[in-house]
Short mmCIF file of N, CA and C in Angstrom, two decimals:
data_model
loop_
_atom_site.label_atom_id
_atom_site.label_comp_id
_atom_site.label_asym_id
_atom_site.label_seq_id
_atom_site.Cartn_x
_atom_site.Cartn_y
_atom_site.Cartn_z
N MET A 1 14.22 7.90 -3.14
CA MET A 1 13.01 7.13 -3.36
C MET A 1 12.24 7.78 -4.50
N SER A 2 12.00 7.00 -5.54
CA SER A 2 11.27 7.48 -6.71
C SER A 2 10.08 6.56 -6.96
N ILE A 3 8.93 6.95 -6.46
CA ILE A 3 7.73 6.11 -6.57
C ILE A 3 6.97 6.48 -7.84
N ASN A 4 6.76 5.47 -8.68
CA ASN A 4 5.96 5.65 -9.88
C ASN A 4 4.60 5.03 -9.65
N ARG A 5 3.56 5.81 -9.92
CA ARG A 5 2.20 5.27 -9.84
C ARG A 5 1.77 4.86 -11.23
N GLY A 6 1.15 3.71 -11.33
CA GLY A 6 0.69 3.25 -12.64
C GLY A 6 0.12 1.85 -12.54
N LYS A 7 -0.37 1.38 -13.68
CA LYS A 7 -1.01 0.06 -13.72
C LYS A 7 -0.28 -0.92 -14.63
N LYS A 8 0.70 -0.45 -15.39
CA LYS A 8 1.35 -1.32 -16.38
C LYS A 8 2.44 -2.19 -15.78
N ASN A 9 3.28 -1.62 -14.93
CA ASN A 9 4.42 -2.35 -14.38
C ASN A 9 4.13 -2.73 -12.93
N VAL A 10 3.18 -3.65 -12.76
CA VAL A 10 2.74 -4.08 -11.43
C VAL A 10 2.92 -5.60 -11.35
N SER A 11 3.61 -6.05 -10.32
CA SER A 11 3.88 -7.49 -10.18
C SER A 11 2.62 -8.27 -9.85
N GLY A 12 2.70 -9.56 -10.10
CA GLY A 12 1.60 -10.45 -9.74
C GLY A 12 1.36 -10.46 -8.24
N HIS A 13 2.45 -10.38 -7.47
CA HIS A 13 2.33 -10.34 -6.01
C HIS A 13 1.55 -9.10 -5.58
N GLN A 14 1.86 -7.95 -6.16
CA GLN A 14 1.14 -6.73 -5.81
C GLN A 14 -0.33 -6.84 -6.22
N ARG A 15 -0.59 -7.41 -7.38
CA ARG A 15 -1.98 -7.58 -7.82
C ARG A 15 -2.76 -8.49 -6.85
N ASP A 16 -2.10 -9.55 -6.39
CA ASP A 16 -2.76 -10.46 -5.43
C ASP A 16 -3.09 -9.75 -4.13
N LEU A 17 -2.12 -8.99 -3.60
CA LEU A 17 -2.37 -8.23 -2.37
C LEU A 17 -3.47 -7.19 -2.56
N LEU A 18 -3.46 -6.55 -3.71
CA LEU A 18 -4.47 -5.54 -4.02
C LEU A 18 -5.85 -6.17 -4.11
N ARG A 19 -5.95 -7.29 -4.78
CA ARG A 19 -7.23 -7.99 -4.91
C ARG A 19 -7.75 -8.39 -3.53
N ARG A 20 -6.86 -8.90 -2.68
CA ARG A 20 -7.26 -9.30 -1.33
C ARG A 20 -7.70 -8.09 -0.51
N ALA A 21 -6.96 -7.00 -0.60
CA ALA A 21 -7.30 -5.79 0.16
C ALA A 21 -8.65 -5.22 -0.27
N LYS A 22 -8.95 -5.31 -1.56
CA LYS A 22 -10.20 -4.75 -2.08
C LYS A 22 -11.41 -5.65 -1.77
N SER A 23 -11.19 -6.95 -1.74
CA SER A 23 -12.34 -7.86 -1.65
C SER A 23 -12.63 -8.34 -0.23
N SER A 24 -11.69 -8.19 0.67
CA SER A 24 -11.86 -8.74 2.01
C SER A 24 -12.70 -7.82 2.90
N ASP A 25 -13.46 -8.43 3.77
CA ASP A 25 -14.20 -7.68 4.79
C ASP A 25 -13.33 -7.40 6.01
N ASP A 26 -12.14 -7.99 6.04
CA ASP A 26 -11.23 -7.84 7.17
C ASP A 26 -10.24 -6.70 6.89
N PRO A 27 -10.32 -5.60 7.61
CA PRO A 27 -9.43 -4.46 7.38
C PRO A 27 -7.95 -4.80 7.57
N SER A 28 -7.66 -5.89 8.27
CA SER A 28 -6.25 -6.26 8.44
C SER A 28 -5.62 -6.66 7.11
N ASP A 29 -6.42 -7.18 6.17
CA ASP A 29 -5.89 -7.50 4.84
C ASP A 29 -5.43 -6.23 4.12
N ALA A 30 -6.20 -5.16 4.27
CA ALA A 30 -5.79 -3.88 3.68
C ALA A 30 -4.54 -3.35 4.38
N ALA A 31 -4.50 -3.46 5.70
CA ALA A 31 -3.35 -2.96 6.46
C ALA A 31 -2.08 -3.69 6.07
N ILE A 32 -2.17 -5.00 5.93
CA ILE A 32 -1.00 -5.79 5.54
C ILE A 32 -0.53 -5.42 4.14
N GLY A 33 -1.46 -5.28 3.21
CA GLY A 33 -1.10 -4.89 1.85
C GLY A 33 -0.47 -3.52 1.80
N LEU A 34 -1.04 -2.57 2.52
CA LEU A 34 -0.50 -1.21 2.56
C LEU A 34 0.92 -1.23 3.11
N TYR A 35 1.14 -2.00 4.16
CA TYR A 35 2.47 -2.11 4.75
C TYR A 35 3.47 -2.74 3.78
N ARG A 36 3.07 -3.80 3.13
CA ARG A 36 3.99 -4.48 2.20
C ARG A 36 4.36 -3.57 1.03
N MET A 37 3.42 -2.80 0.54
CA MET A 37 3.74 -1.88 -0.55
C MET A 37 4.67 -0.76 -0.07
N ALA A 38 4.48 -0.31 1.16
CA ALA A 38 5.31 0.77 1.71
C ALA A 38 6.76 0.33 1.89
N GLY A 39 6.98 -0.98 2.02
CA GLY A 39 8.34 -1.47 2.23
C GLY A 39 8.92 -2.21 1.04
N ASP A 40 8.25 -2.14 -0.09
CA ASP A 40 8.70 -2.89 -1.27
C ASP A 40 9.85 -2.15 -1.95
N GLU A 41 11.01 -2.78 -2.02
CA GLU A 41 12.20 -2.14 -2.60
C GLU A 41 12.03 -1.82 -4.08
N ASP A 42 11.38 -2.71 -4.83
CA ASP A 42 11.18 -2.45 -6.26
C ASP A 42 10.33 -1.21 -6.48
N ILE A 43 9.35 -1.01 -5.63
CA ILE A 43 8.50 0.18 -5.73
C ILE A 43 9.29 1.42 -5.31
N GLU A 44 10.02 1.31 -4.21
CA GLU A 44 10.82 2.44 -3.73
C GLU A 44 11.88 2.86 -4.74
N ASP A 45 12.45 1.89 -5.46
CA ASP A 45 13.50 2.17 -6.43
C ASP A 45 12.97 2.58 -7.80
N GLY A 46 11.64 2.55 -7.96
CA GLY A 46 11.05 2.93 -9.24
C GLY A 46 11.08 1.84 -10.28
N GLU A 47 11.44 0.61 -9.87
CA GLU A 47 11.49 -0.51 -10.82
C GLU A 47 10.11 -1.11 -11.06
N GLU A 48 9.21 -0.88 -10.13
CA GLU A 48 7.82 -1.37 -10.24
C GLU A 48 6.89 -0.21 -9.90
N ASP A 49 5.76 -0.15 -10.60
CA ASP A 49 4.76 0.87 -10.31
C ASP A 49 3.97 0.51 -9.05
N LEU A 50 3.53 1.53 -8.36
CA LEU A 50 2.55 1.35 -7.28
C LEU A 50 1.18 1.57 -7.91
N HIS A 51 0.35 0.56 -7.86
CA HIS A 51 -0.99 0.68 -8.44
C HIS A 51 -1.72 1.82 -7.72
N PRO A 52 -2.36 2.73 -8.47
CA PRO A 52 -3.02 3.88 -7.84
C PRO A 52 -4.16 3.53 -6.89
N ASP A 53 -4.71 2.34 -7.00
CA ASP A 53 -5.79 1.95 -6.08
C ASP A 53 -5.31 1.84 -4.64
N TRP A 54 -3.99 1.69 -4.42
CA TRP A 54 -3.48 1.65 -3.05
C TRP A 54 -3.75 2.95 -2.32
N LEU A 55 -3.73 4.06 -3.03
CA LEU A 55 -4.03 5.35 -2.38
C LEU A 55 -5.48 5.39 -1.90
N ASP A 56 -6.39 4.87 -2.71
CA ASP A 56 -7.80 4.81 -2.30
C ASP A 56 -7.96 3.90 -1.08
N ILE A 57 -7.27 2.77 -1.10
CA ILE A 57 -7.34 1.84 0.03
C ILE A 57 -6.77 2.50 1.28
N TYR A 58 -5.68 3.23 1.12
CA TYR A 58 -5.09 3.93 2.26
C TYR A 58 -6.09 4.92 2.86
N HIS A 59 -6.73 5.73 2.02
CA HIS A 59 -7.69 6.71 2.52
C HIS A 59 -8.89 6.05 3.19
N THR A 60 -9.32 4.93 2.65
CA THR A 60 -10.45 4.21 3.22
C THR A 60 -10.13 3.63 4.59
N HIS A 61 -8.90 3.15 4.77
CA HIS A 61 -8.56 2.39 5.98
C HIS A 61 -7.58 3.09 6.91
N LYS A 62 -7.16 4.29 6.60
CA LYS A 62 -6.09 4.90 7.40
C LYS A 62 -6.47 5.08 8.87
N ASP A 63 -7.72 5.34 9.16
CA ASP A 63 -8.12 5.50 10.56
C ASP A 63 -8.10 4.18 11.33
N ALA A 64 -8.23 3.07 10.62
CA ALA A 64 -8.24 1.76 11.26
C ALA A 64 -6.84 1.14 11.36
N LEU A 65 -5.84 1.77 10.76
CA LEU A 65 -4.50 1.18 10.77
C LEU A 65 -3.97 0.98 12.18
N SER A 66 -4.28 1.89 13.08
CA SER A 66 -3.76 1.77 14.44
C SER A 66 -4.29 0.53 15.15
N THR A 67 -5.41 0.02 14.70
CA THR A 67 -5.99 -1.19 15.28
C THR A 67 -5.28 -2.44 14.77
N HIS A 68 -4.75 -2.36 13.54
CA HIS A 68 -4.22 -3.55 12.88
C HIS A 68 -2.70 -3.56 12.73
N LEU A 69 -2.04 -2.45 13.04
CA LEU A 69 -0.59 -2.38 12.91
C LEU A 69 0.02 -1.74 14.15
N PRO A 70 1.21 -2.19 14.54
CA PRO A 70 1.91 -1.50 15.63
C PRO A 70 2.18 -0.04 15.24
N SER A 71 2.29 0.83 16.21
CA SER A 71 2.42 2.26 15.92
C SER A 71 3.62 2.59 15.04
N SER A 72 4.75 1.93 15.24
CA SER A 72 5.93 2.23 14.42
C SER A 72 5.70 1.87 12.95
N ILE A 73 5.01 0.78 12.71
CA ILE A 73 4.70 0.37 11.33
C ILE A 73 3.63 1.28 10.75
N ARG A 74 2.64 1.62 11.55
CA ARG A 74 1.60 2.54 11.09
C ARG A 74 2.21 3.88 10.68
N ASP A 75 3.16 4.37 11.46
CA ASP A 75 3.83 5.63 11.13
C ASP A 75 4.57 5.52 9.80
N LEU A 76 5.23 4.39 9.57
CA LEU A 76 5.93 4.16 8.31
C LEU A 76 4.95 4.18 7.13
N VAL A 77 3.83 3.49 7.30
CA VAL A 77 2.80 3.43 6.25
C VAL A 77 2.23 4.83 5.99
N ASP A 78 1.90 5.55 7.05
CA ASP A 78 1.38 6.91 6.89
C ASP A 78 2.36 7.81 6.15
N GLU A 79 3.62 7.75 6.53
CA GLU A 79 4.64 8.59 5.89
C GLU A 79 4.77 8.25 4.41
N PHE A 80 4.79 6.96 4.09
CA PHE A 80 4.91 6.52 2.70
C PHE A 80 3.77 7.07 1.84
N TYR A 81 2.53 6.87 2.27
CA TYR A 81 1.39 7.28 1.45
C TYR A 81 1.20 8.80 1.44
N GLN A 82 1.55 9.48 2.51
CA GLN A 82 1.47 10.93 2.51
C GLN A 82 2.52 11.54 1.60
N THR A 83 3.70 10.93 1.52
CA THR A 83 4.75 11.39 0.62
C THR A 83 4.31 11.24 -0.84
N ILE A 84 3.65 10.17 -1.14
CA ILE A 84 3.19 9.92 -2.52
C ILE A 84 2.16 10.95 -2.95
N GLN A 85 1.31 11.33 -2.02
CA GLN A 85 0.26 12.29 -2.34
C GLN A 85 0.84 13.68 -2.65
N GLY A 86 2.05 13.91 -2.20
CA GLY A 86 2.70 15.20 -2.46
C GLY A 86 2.26 16.18 -1.49
#
């Protein structure tokens, strides 16, 4: 897994999820976006950048993830973003 962080090679789908996660008052929108990015094959393979704002969203909402995601998915999301942080 080779995750590249950046803003240049970001799909429209990722931008839409990011916009929704940033603008919504519903933390489940952030949880869904975080989960989708954690399982995105293009991001995992290094073919698409992970927008750096996802890390900020993760830190903002990580305590609420257990409310909006099943524990197995929450663990996957936590592992993904903690790995990126180094």
